[in-house]
Short mmCIF file of C-alpha atoms in Angstrom, two decimals:
data_model
loop_
_atom_site.label_atom_id
_atom_site.label_comp_id
_atom_site.label_asym_id
_atom_site.label_seq_id
_atom_site.Cartn_x
_atom_site.Cartn_y
_atom_site.Cartn_z
CA MET A 1 -11.76 -11.90 11.76
CA ASN A 2 -9.24 -14.70 11.32
CA ALA A 3 -5.80 -13.48 12.46
CA LEU A 4 -4.12 -14.37 9.16
CA LEU A 5 -6.84 -12.66 7.12
CA GLU A 6 -6.50 -9.59 9.30
CA GLU A 7 -2.74 -9.57 8.76
CA LEU A 8 -3.16 -9.99 5.00
CA THR A 9 -5.64 -7.14 4.94
CA TRP A 10 -3.28 -4.86 6.88
CA ARG A 11 -0.43 -5.69 4.52
CA GLY A 12 -2.54 -4.80 1.49
CA PHE A 13 -3.14 -8.25 0.02
CA VAL A 14 -6.95 -8.14 0.05
CA ALA A 15 -9.05 -6.31 -2.53
CA HIS A 16 -11.98 -8.72 -2.88
CA SER A 17 -13.11 -12.01 -1.40
CA THR A 18 -16.09 -14.10 -2.42
CA ASP A 19 -17.22 -14.56 1.20
CA PRO A 20 -14.89 -13.07 3.84
CA ASP A 21 -16.70 -14.70 6.76
CA ALA A 22 -16.69 -18.14 5.15
CA LEU A 23 -13.02 -17.75 4.22
CA ALA A 24 -12.14 -16.70 7.76
CA ALA A 25 -13.98 -19.74 9.11
CA ALA A 26 -12.15 -22.04 6.68
CA LEU A 27 -8.77 -20.61 7.69
CA ASP A 28 -9.69 -21.05 11.36
CA ALA A 29 -10.86 -24.63 10.82
CA GLY A 30 -7.55 -26.01 9.57
CA GLN A 31 -5.18 -26.21 6.66
CA VAL A 32 -6.47 -24.62 3.45
CA LYS A 33 -5.02 -25.55 0.09
CA SER A 34 -4.80 -22.57 -2.24
CA TYR A 35 -3.45 -21.97 -5.71
CA VAL A 36 -2.29 -19.16 -7.94
CA GLY A 37 -1.45 -19.36 -11.62
CA PHE A 38 1.35 -17.95 -13.74
CA ASP A 39 1.04 -17.98 -17.52
CA PRO A 40 4.31 -18.31 -19.48
CA THR A 41 3.70 -15.41 -21.86
CA ALA A 42 7.32 -14.28 -21.38
CA PRO A 43 10.56 -16.01 -20.37
CA SER A 44 10.35 -14.58 -16.84
CA ILE A 45 7.83 -13.51 -14.24
CA HIS A 46 7.82 -9.88 -13.12
CA MET A 47 7.12 -7.75 -10.07
CA GLY A 48 3.36 -7.98 -10.41
CA ASN A 49 3.67 -11.76 -10.13
CA LEU A 50 5.77 -11.41 -7.01
CA VAL A 51 2.75 -10.02 -5.14
CA GLN A 52 1.07 -13.41 -5.59
CA LEU A 53 4.19 -15.28 -4.53
CA MET A 54 4.47 -13.19 -1.38
CA LEU A 55 0.83 -14.04 -0.61
CA SER A 56 1.58 -17.75 -1.12
CA ARG A 57 4.57 -17.44 1.23
CA ARG A 58 2.40 -15.87 3.91
CA LEU A 59 -0.28 -18.52 3.56
CA GLN A 60 2.35 -21.25 3.83
CA ALA A 61 4.01 -19.62 6.84
CA ALA A 62 0.62 -19.74 8.56
CA GLY A 63 0.35 -23.51 7.98
CA HIS A 64 -1.60 -23.62 4.71
CA ARG A 65 -0.53 -25.41 1.52
CA PRO A 66 0.27 -23.43 -1.63
CA PHE A 67 -0.08 -24.81 -5.13
CA LEU A 68 1.71 -22.86 -7.84
CA LEU A 69 0.30 -23.46 -11.30
CA VAL A 70 2.38 -22.77 -14.38
CA GLY A 71 0.04 -22.48 -17.35
CA GLY A 72 1.47 -24.66 -20.07
CA SER A 73 -1.96 -24.68 -21.74
CA THR A 74 -3.36 -21.26 -20.78
CA GLY A 75 -0.03 -19.76 -21.81
CA LEU A 76 -0.74 -21.01 -25.32
CA ILE A 77 -3.99 -19.02 -25.32
CA GLY A 78 -3.36 -15.86 -23.30
CA ASP A 79 -5.70 -13.99 -20.99
CA PRO A 80 -7.55 -11.27 -22.96
CA ARG A 81 -6.03 -7.79 -22.79
CA GLN A 82 -8.07 -4.59 -22.71
CA THR A 83 -6.58 -3.29 -25.96
CA SER A 84 -5.82 -5.96 -28.54
CA GLU A 85 -5.41 -9.64 -29.31
CA ARG A 86 -2.28 -11.34 -28.02
CA ASN A 87 0.23 -12.88 -30.37
CA LEU A 88 0.24 -16.65 -29.99
CA ASN A 89 3.72 -17.91 -29.16
CA PRO A 90 5.04 -21.19 -30.65
CA LYS A 91 4.32 -24.27 -28.52
CA ASP A 92 7.97 -25.21 -28.09
CA LEU A 93 8.79 -21.70 -26.87
CA VAL A 94 5.91 -21.73 -24.37
CA HIS A 95 7.03 -25.12 -23.05
CA GLU A 96 10.57 -23.74 -22.63
CA TRP A 97 9.20 -20.77 -20.70
CA VAL A 98 7.14 -23.13 -18.53
CA GLU A 99 10.33 -24.73 -17.22
CA ARG A 100 12.02 -21.39 -16.64
CA ILE A 101 9.05 -20.03 -14.70
CA ARG A 102 8.67 -23.29 -12.79
CA ASP A 103 12.24 -22.83 -11.54
CA GLN A 104 11.59 -19.18 -10.69
CA VAL A 105 8.42 -19.64 -8.65
CA SER A 106 9.91 -22.64 -6.83
CA LYS A 107 12.42 -20.35 -5.10
CA PHE A 108 9.73 -18.65 -3.06
CA VAL A 109 8.03 -21.56 -1.30
CA ASP A 110 9.07 -24.52 0.84
CA PHE A 111 8.68 -28.06 -0.50
CA ASP A 112 9.16 -29.88 2.82
CA GLY A 113 6.90 -30.56 5.76
CA PRO A 114 3.14 -30.99 6.28
CA ASN A 115 2.33 -27.81 4.36
CA SER A 116 4.78 -28.42 1.51
CA ALA A 117 4.21 -26.57 -1.73
CA THR A 118 3.35 -28.22 -5.04
CA VAL A 119 4.02 -26.91 -8.55
CA VAL A 120 1.62 -28.09 -11.26
CA ASN A 121 1.21 -27.55 -15.01
CA ASN A 122 -2.31 -27.31 -16.44
CA TYR A 123 -1.09 -28.82 -19.71
CA ASP A 124 -1.19 -32.15 -17.84
CA TRP A 125 -5.01 -32.21 -17.79
CA THR A 126 -5.83 -30.26 -20.93
CA ALA A 127 -3.48 -31.77 -23.53
CA GLU A 128 -5.63 -34.89 -24.01
CA LEU A 129 -9.01 -33.26 -23.32
CA SER A 130 -11.30 -33.60 -26.32
CA THR A 131 -13.28 -30.67 -27.64
CA LEU A 132 -16.56 -32.52 -27.12
CA ASP A 133 -15.76 -33.36 -23.50
CA PHE A 134 -14.67 -29.79 -22.83
CA LEU A 135 -17.87 -28.35 -24.29
CA ARG A 136 -20.14 -30.89 -22.56
CA ASP A 137 -18.48 -31.01 -19.15
CA ILE A 138 -17.22 -27.44 -18.78
CA GLY A 139 -18.84 -25.16 -21.36
CA LYS A 140 -22.32 -26.29 -20.32
CA HIS A 141 -21.91 -24.52 -16.97
CA PHE A 142 -21.13 -21.09 -18.47
CA SER A 143 -23.58 -18.44 -19.59
CA VAL A 144 -22.46 -16.46 -22.64
CA ASN A 145 -24.43 -13.52 -21.24
CA ARG A 146 -22.25 -13.48 -18.13
CA MET A 147 -19.09 -13.89 -20.14
CA LEU A 148 -20.04 -10.91 -22.31
CA ASP A 149 -20.51 -8.87 -19.14
CA ARG A 150 -16.80 -9.08 -18.25
CA GLU A 151 -15.12 -5.68 -18.45
CA VAL A 152 -12.29 -6.88 -20.67
CA VAL A 153 -14.74 -8.50 -23.09
CA LYS A 154 -16.88 -5.36 -23.18
CA ALA A 155 -13.80 -3.31 -23.99
CA ARG A 156 -12.95 -5.60 -26.90
CA LEU A 157 -16.38 -6.02 -28.47
CA GLU A 158 -16.00 -3.05 -30.80
CA THR A 159 -12.50 -3.93 -31.99
CA GLY A 160 -13.12 -7.67 -31.84
CA ILE A 161 -12.08 -10.59 -29.66
CA SER A 162 -11.31 -14.08 -30.89
CA TYR A 163 -13.13 -17.13 -29.58
CA THR A 164 -9.70 -18.30 -28.39
CA GLU A 165 -9.31 -15.46 -25.91
CA PHE A 166 -13.03 -15.36 -25.16
CA SER A 167 -12.80 -18.96 -23.92
CA TYR A 168 -9.84 -18.31 -21.61
CA MET A 169 -12.18 -17.98 -18.63
CA LEU A 170 -13.36 -21.55 -19.14
CA LEU A 171 -9.81 -22.89 -19.13
CA GLN A 172 -8.86 -21.07 -15.94
CA SER A 173 -12.06 -22.24 -14.27
CA LEU A 174 -11.25 -25.79 -15.36
CA ASP A 175 -7.88 -25.45 -13.59
CA PHE A 176 -9.61 -24.67 -10.30
CA LEU A 177 -12.01 -27.59 -10.74
CA GLU A 178 -9.18 -30.00 -11.54
CA LEU A 179 -7.12 -28.89 -8.53
CA TYR A 180 -10.22 -29.15 -6.35
CA ARG A 181 -10.81 -32.71 -7.53
CA ARG A 182 -7.19 -33.88 -7.61
CA HIS A 183 -5.77 -32.18 -4.51
CA GLY A 184 -8.63 -30.69 -2.50
CA VAL A 185 -7.67 -27.10 -3.36
CA THR A 186 -10.45 -24.77 -2.17
CA MET A 187 -9.02 -21.28 -2.65
CA GLN A 188 -7.67 -19.40 -5.64
CA THR A 189 -5.77 -16.13 -5.39
CA GLY A 190 -4.89 -13.62 -8.08
CA GLY A 191 -4.87 -9.95 -9.03
CA SER A 192 -8.10 -7.99 -8.97
CA ASP A 193 -8.02 -7.82 -12.77
CA GLN A 194 -8.59 -11.59 -12.61
CA TRP A 195 -11.67 -11.32 -10.44
CA GLY A 196 -14.05 -12.54 -13.15
CA ASN A 197 -11.90 -15.61 -13.78
CA LEU A 198 -11.52 -16.33 -10.07
CA THR A 199 -15.23 -16.19 -9.32
CA SER A 200 -16.02 -18.27 -12.41
CA GLY A 201 -13.86 -21.05 -11.01
CA VAL A 202 -15.69 -20.89 -7.68
CA GLU A 203 -19.01 -21.07 -9.52
CA LEU A 204 -17.87 -24.01 -11.68
CA ILE A 205 -16.92 -26.02 -8.59
CA ARG A 206 -20.36 -25.34 -7.13
CA ARG A 207 -22.21 -26.22 -10.33
CA ALA A 208 -20.16 -29.25 -11.38
CA ASP A 209 -19.45 -30.87 -8.00
CA GLY A 210 -21.62 -29.03 -5.48
CA GLY A 211 -18.41 -27.93 -3.75
CA LYS A 212 -17.57 -24.86 -1.70
CA ALA A 213 -14.55 -22.82 -2.76
CA HIS A 214 -13.13 -19.34 -2.19
CA ALA A 215 -11.52 -16.61 -4.24
CA LEU A 216 -9.28 -13.85 -2.93
CA ALA A 217 -8.08 -11.03 -5.15
CA THR A 218 -5.17 -8.72 -4.40
CA PRO A 219 -5.17 -5.05 -5.41
CA LEU A 220 -3.30 -4.16 -8.57
CA LEU A 221 -0.16 -2.50 -7.35
CA THR A 222 0.43 0.91 -8.92
CA LYS A 223 2.66 3.93 -8.63
CA ALA A 224 1.45 7.08 -6.92
CA ASP A 225 0.14 8.43 -10.25
CA GLY A 226 -1.96 5.31 -10.80
CA THR A 227 0.16 3.79 -13.57
CA LYS A 228 0.99 0.11 -13.44
CA PHE A 229 3.56 -1.02 -10.93
CA GLY A 230 6.71 -2.61 -12.24
CA LYS A 231 7.13 -0.40 -15.29
CA THR A 232 10.23 1.69 -15.92
CA GLU A 233 11.44 3.65 -18.89
CA SER A 234 13.22 0.54 -20.10
CA GLY A 235 10.25 -1.75 -19.52
CA THR A 236 9.05 -4.32 -17.01
CA VAL A 237 10.94 -5.11 -13.81
CA TRP A 238 11.69 -8.79 -14.33
CA LEU A 239 12.80 -11.28 -11.71
CA ASP A 240 15.28 -12.90 -14.10
CA PRO A 241 18.68 -11.26 -13.42
CA ALA A 242 19.56 -11.54 -17.12
CA MET A 243 16.55 -9.36 -17.97
CA THR A 244 16.68 -6.92 -15.04
CA SER A 245 20.06 -6.89 -13.31
CA PRO A 246 20.17 -7.06 -9.50
CA TYR A 247 21.67 -3.55 -9.56
CA ALA A 248 18.79 -2.14 -11.65
CA PHE A 249 16.33 -4.11 -9.52
CA HIS A 250 17.71 -2.63 -6.29
CA GLN A 251 17.77 0.86 -7.79
CA PHE A 252 14.13 0.62 -8.86
CA PHE A 253 12.97 0.14 -5.28
CA LEU A 254 15.53 2.53 -3.84
CA ASN A 255 13.92 5.19 -6.04
CA ALA A 256 10.34 4.30 -5.09
CA GLU A 257 8.06 7.27 -4.49
CA ASP A 258 7.64 8.35 -0.87
CA ALA A 259 3.88 7.99 -1.22
CA MET A 260 4.18 4.30 -2.15
CA ALA A 261 7.15 3.10 -0.08
CA ALA A 262 5.01 2.04 2.89
CA THR A 263 2.62 0.13 0.61
CA TYR A 264 5.46 -1.74 -1.07
CA LEU A 265 7.15 -2.50 2.25
CA ARG A 266 4.07 -4.15 3.75
CA ILE A 267 3.71 -6.41 0.74
CA PHE A 268 7.31 -7.24 -0.14
CA SER A 269 9.10 -7.16 3.23
CA GLU A 270 8.79 -9.95 5.76
CA ARG A 271 9.57 -7.70 8.71
CA GLY A 272 7.02 -7.55 11.51
CA ARG A 273 4.30 -4.93 11.83
CA GLU A 274 5.99 -3.01 14.63
CA GLU A 275 9.28 -2.73 12.74
CA LEU A 276 7.54 -1.70 9.53
CA ASP A 277 5.50 0.95 11.33
CA ASP A 278 8.73 2.29 12.83
CA LEU A 279 10.41 2.46 9.42
CA VAL A 280 7.44 4.34 7.98
CA ARG A 281 7.49 6.76 10.90
CA GLN A 282 11.22 7.43 10.52
CA SER A 283 10.76 8.00 6.80
CA ALA A 284 7.98 10.50 7.36
CA GLU A 285 10.19 12.42 9.80
CA ALA A 286 13.23 12.44 7.49
CA PRO A 287 12.11 11.64 3.93
CA HIS A 288 15.44 12.78 2.44
CA LEU A 289 17.17 9.80 4.10
CA ARG A 290 14.91 7.36 2.20
CA ILE A 291 14.88 4.97 5.15
CA ALA A 292 11.82 3.05 3.99
CA GLN A 293 13.12 2.78 0.42
CA ARG A 294 16.50 1.44 1.57
CA ALA A 295 14.85 -1.22 3.72
CA LEU A 296 12.49 -2.09 0.87
CA ALA A 297 15.24 -2.34 -1.75
CA ASP A 298 17.46 -4.42 0.53
CA ASP A 299 14.73 -6.82 1.65
CA ILE A 300 13.31 -7.49 -1.79
CA THR A 301 16.73 -7.86 -3.45
CA ASP A 302 17.77 -10.34 -0.75
CA LEU A 303 14.63 -12.36 -1.43
CA VAL A 304 14.58 -12.31 -5.23
CA HIS A 305 18.33 -12.47 -5.85
CA SER A 306 20.56 -12.94 -2.80
CA PRO A 307 22.21 -10.99 0.01
CA ALA A 308 25.48 -11.13 -1.98
CA GLU A 309 23.80 -9.49 -5.00
CA ARG A 310 22.29 -6.86 -2.73
CA VAL A 311 25.71 -6.05 -1.30
CA ALA A 312 27.14 -5.80 -4.82
CA ALA A 313 24.30 -3.49 -5.85
CA THR A 314 24.76 -1.16 -2.88
CA GLN A 315 28.53 -1.10 -3.38
CA ALA A 316 28.05 -0.24 -7.05
CA ALA A 317 25.65 2.59 -6.22
CA ALA A 318 28.10 3.99 -3.68
CA ALA A 319 31.04 3.70 -6.09
CA ILE A 320 29.21 5.52 -8.89
CA PHE A 321 28.81 8.59 -6.70
CA GLY A 322 32.34 8.56 -5.33
CA GLY A 323 31.78 6.45 -2.24
CA GLY A 324 33.80 3.46 -3.38
CA GLU A 325 36.29 2.14 -5.90
CA LEU A 326 34.78 1.51 -9.31
CA ARG A 327 37.62 -0.81 -10.28
CA ASP A 328 36.62 -3.21 -7.52
CA LEU A 329 33.24 -3.87 -9.14
CA PRO A 330 32.86 -7.12 -11.12
CA ALA A 331 32.49 -6.84 -14.88
CA ALA A 332 28.86 -8.02 -14.75
CA VAL A 333 27.98 -5.29 -12.24
CA LEU A 334 29.76 -2.66 -14.32
CA LYS A 335 27.79 -3.77 -17.35
CA ALA A 336 24.55 -3.42 -15.37
CA VAL A 337 25.62 0.01 -14.15
CA ASN A 338 26.39 1.06 -17.72
CA THR A 339 22.97 -0.11 -18.88
CA GLU A 340 21.13 1.58 -16.02
CA LEU A 341 22.96 4.85 -16.65
CA GLY A 342 21.85 4.73 -20.28
CA GLY A 343 25.40 4.05 -21.41
CA VAL A 344 26.05 4.32 -25.13
CA GLU A 345 28.68 2.70 -27.30
CA LEU A 346 31.50 5.03 -28.28
CA ALA A 347 33.46 3.70 -31.24
CA ILE A 348 37.10 4.75 -31.48
CA GLY A 349 40.00 4.16 -33.81
CA THR A 350 43.61 4.24 -32.62
CA ASP A 351 43.14 7.40 -30.55
CA PHE A 352 41.12 7.68 -27.37
CA PRO A 353 38.62 10.55 -26.97
CA SER A 354 39.07 13.39 -24.55
CA VAL A 355 37.27 13.24 -21.23
CA VAL A 356 35.13 16.15 -22.39
CA GLU A 357 34.08 14.16 -25.46
CA VAL A 358 33.21 11.22 -23.22
CA MET A 359 31.10 13.51 -21.03
CA VAL A 360 29.19 14.73 -24.07
CA ALA A 361 28.68 11.18 -25.37
CA ALA A 362 27.46 10.05 -21.94
CA GLY A 363 25.00 12.93 -21.78
CA VAL A 364 26.30 14.53 -18.58
CA VAL A 365 26.98 17.79 -20.42
CA PRO A 366 25.19 19.15 -23.52
CA SER A 367 28.30 20.29 -25.40
CA LYS A 368 32.08 20.37 -25.42
CA SER A 369 32.09 23.99 -24.27
CA ALA A 370 29.87 23.05 -21.32
CA GLY A 371 32.23 20.17 -20.56
CA ARG A 372 35.27 22.46 -20.56
CA ARG A 373 33.47 24.84 -18.18
CA THR A 374 32.68 21.94 -15.89
CA VAL A 375 36.38 20.97 -15.83
CA ALA A 376 37.40 24.59 -15.16
CA GLU A 377 34.91 24.79 -12.28
CA GLY A 378 36.29 21.60 -10.72
CA GLY A 379 33.17 19.50 -11.24
CA ALA A 380 34.34 16.93 -13.80
CA TYR A 381 35.27 13.36 -12.84
CA LEU A 382 36.47 10.33 -14.78
CA ASN A 383 36.00 7.09 -12.83
CA ASN A 384 35.65 9.26 -9.69
CA VAL A 385 39.00 10.98 -10.27
CA LYS A 386 38.79 14.76 -10.68
CA VAL A 387 39.74 16.04 -14.13
CA THR A 388 41.72 19.29 -14.12
CA ASP A 389 42.82 19.53 -17.75
CA PRO A 390 40.03 20.21 -20.31
CA GLU A 391 42.18 18.57 -22.99
CA GLN A 392 42.87 15.40 -20.99
CA LEU A 393 42.46 12.20 -23.00
CA ALA A 394 41.03 8.97 -21.69
CA THR A 395 43.45 6.05 -21.95
CA ALA A 396 43.32 2.28 -22.08
CA ASP A 397 44.37 2.26 -18.43
CA ASP A 398 41.18 4.17 -17.56
CA LEU A 399 38.91 1.46 -18.92
CA LEU A 400 36.89 -0.42 -16.32
CA ALA A 401 36.60 -4.13 -17.14
CA GLU A 402 38.53 -3.21 -20.32
CA LYS A 403 35.56 -1.40 -21.87
CA PHE A 404 33.64 1.04 -19.62
CA LEU A 405 34.21 4.65 -18.60
CA VAL A 406 32.13 6.42 -15.94
CA VAL A 407 31.99 10.21 -15.95
CA ARG A 408 30.36 12.54 -13.48
CA ARG A 409 29.42 16.22 -13.36
CA GLY A 410 29.21 17.51 -9.83
CA ARG A 411 27.85 15.16 -7.20
CA LYS A 412 24.81 13.64 -8.87
CA THR A 413 24.96 13.77 -12.69
CA VAL A 414 26.52 10.48 -13.77
CA GLY A 415 26.88 8.81 -17.15
CA ALA A 416 28.79 5.99 -18.76
CA VAL A 417 30.04 4.83 -22.14
CA GLU A 418 31.20 1.51 -23.52
CA ILE A 419 34.29 1.87 -25.67
CA THR A 420 34.35 -0.22 -28.81
CA ARG A 421 37.15 -0.42 -31.35
CA LEU A 422 36.58 0.27 -35.01
CA ALA A 423 37.73 -2.59 -37.23
#
């Protein structure tokens, strides 16, 4: 097997390939141009998309050329979902998201040298394409019978699927054909849920131009219970720091399940195989130290955000549990901490609440009587300072960044509130 393909398989990037032997031979023969697409159906890409970007990085590091496609046209349509029809977003909004996602994906590849990356937008070749030309030149090569056989289409037949979403496969296949013709791209990558679309593009290139192309699908990354990767109680783990703060991002991976930490490390860390194997071994021997999770969280936060944001995130986590000074944290980090802790707004008049009332509002104790017992037992903290008086009031001087209070019960139960003033 080709050395790169073997490495990708070990790291967990390979679920399906149209012809593994032919792909291995192509990778051995010289530079392969590959592409992966990102539809702007939201203002940011998320962790599932990062799998594809990590694959593009690995292909580029091995001397191959990545093309990153931002779907200005396919984003207007939307890939069919298993459950229901997508809402069509306004064109101007989709075009705005195209630029945001173009900037995001561009951070992960190199645009210099003989294997420089290229970012393209499929709106460039579909905007002026007539319906008649599309039906004659592209639609002619597709069997409706095969399209109906797709799992997602089968799942929607009873509830209904629009022709718009039904035709998405043709548009994605057209992208592959256009990139093949314009740039010599011969491989498309994507998640295994895109397998039907990927293979349709390969088939279109064969039928329309007699060309040889490849498709490689990555496994859908999940949690240990099989649910989709990248989902939290508050929603998707976005790469945009305004949508998922670097602190929350770092915490998500720090709290990864033991059963999945090794899987995530191989995909998202750029450490070598020997070092990764050693981290996994150490974690298995001392799971309570969360060695693999710490390496994972640090590596992926460095890559997606920056080493400085990773340092701020680790300092914030330490400070919350008494290992650092909360007042030293920047206001933006404190806001992220408050959000991640489920912080609520606590409206006050002229008088500040008692610490016990803050603990109740933050959810670290169920009642005022429980809060007073916690103080009496020596387990109550306000901004990491032990509270000894059950009647103690919070003050303006206690406010972090002039608005936040962090309370703790014992070593691990932490909550926060944001103080707002009544008019």
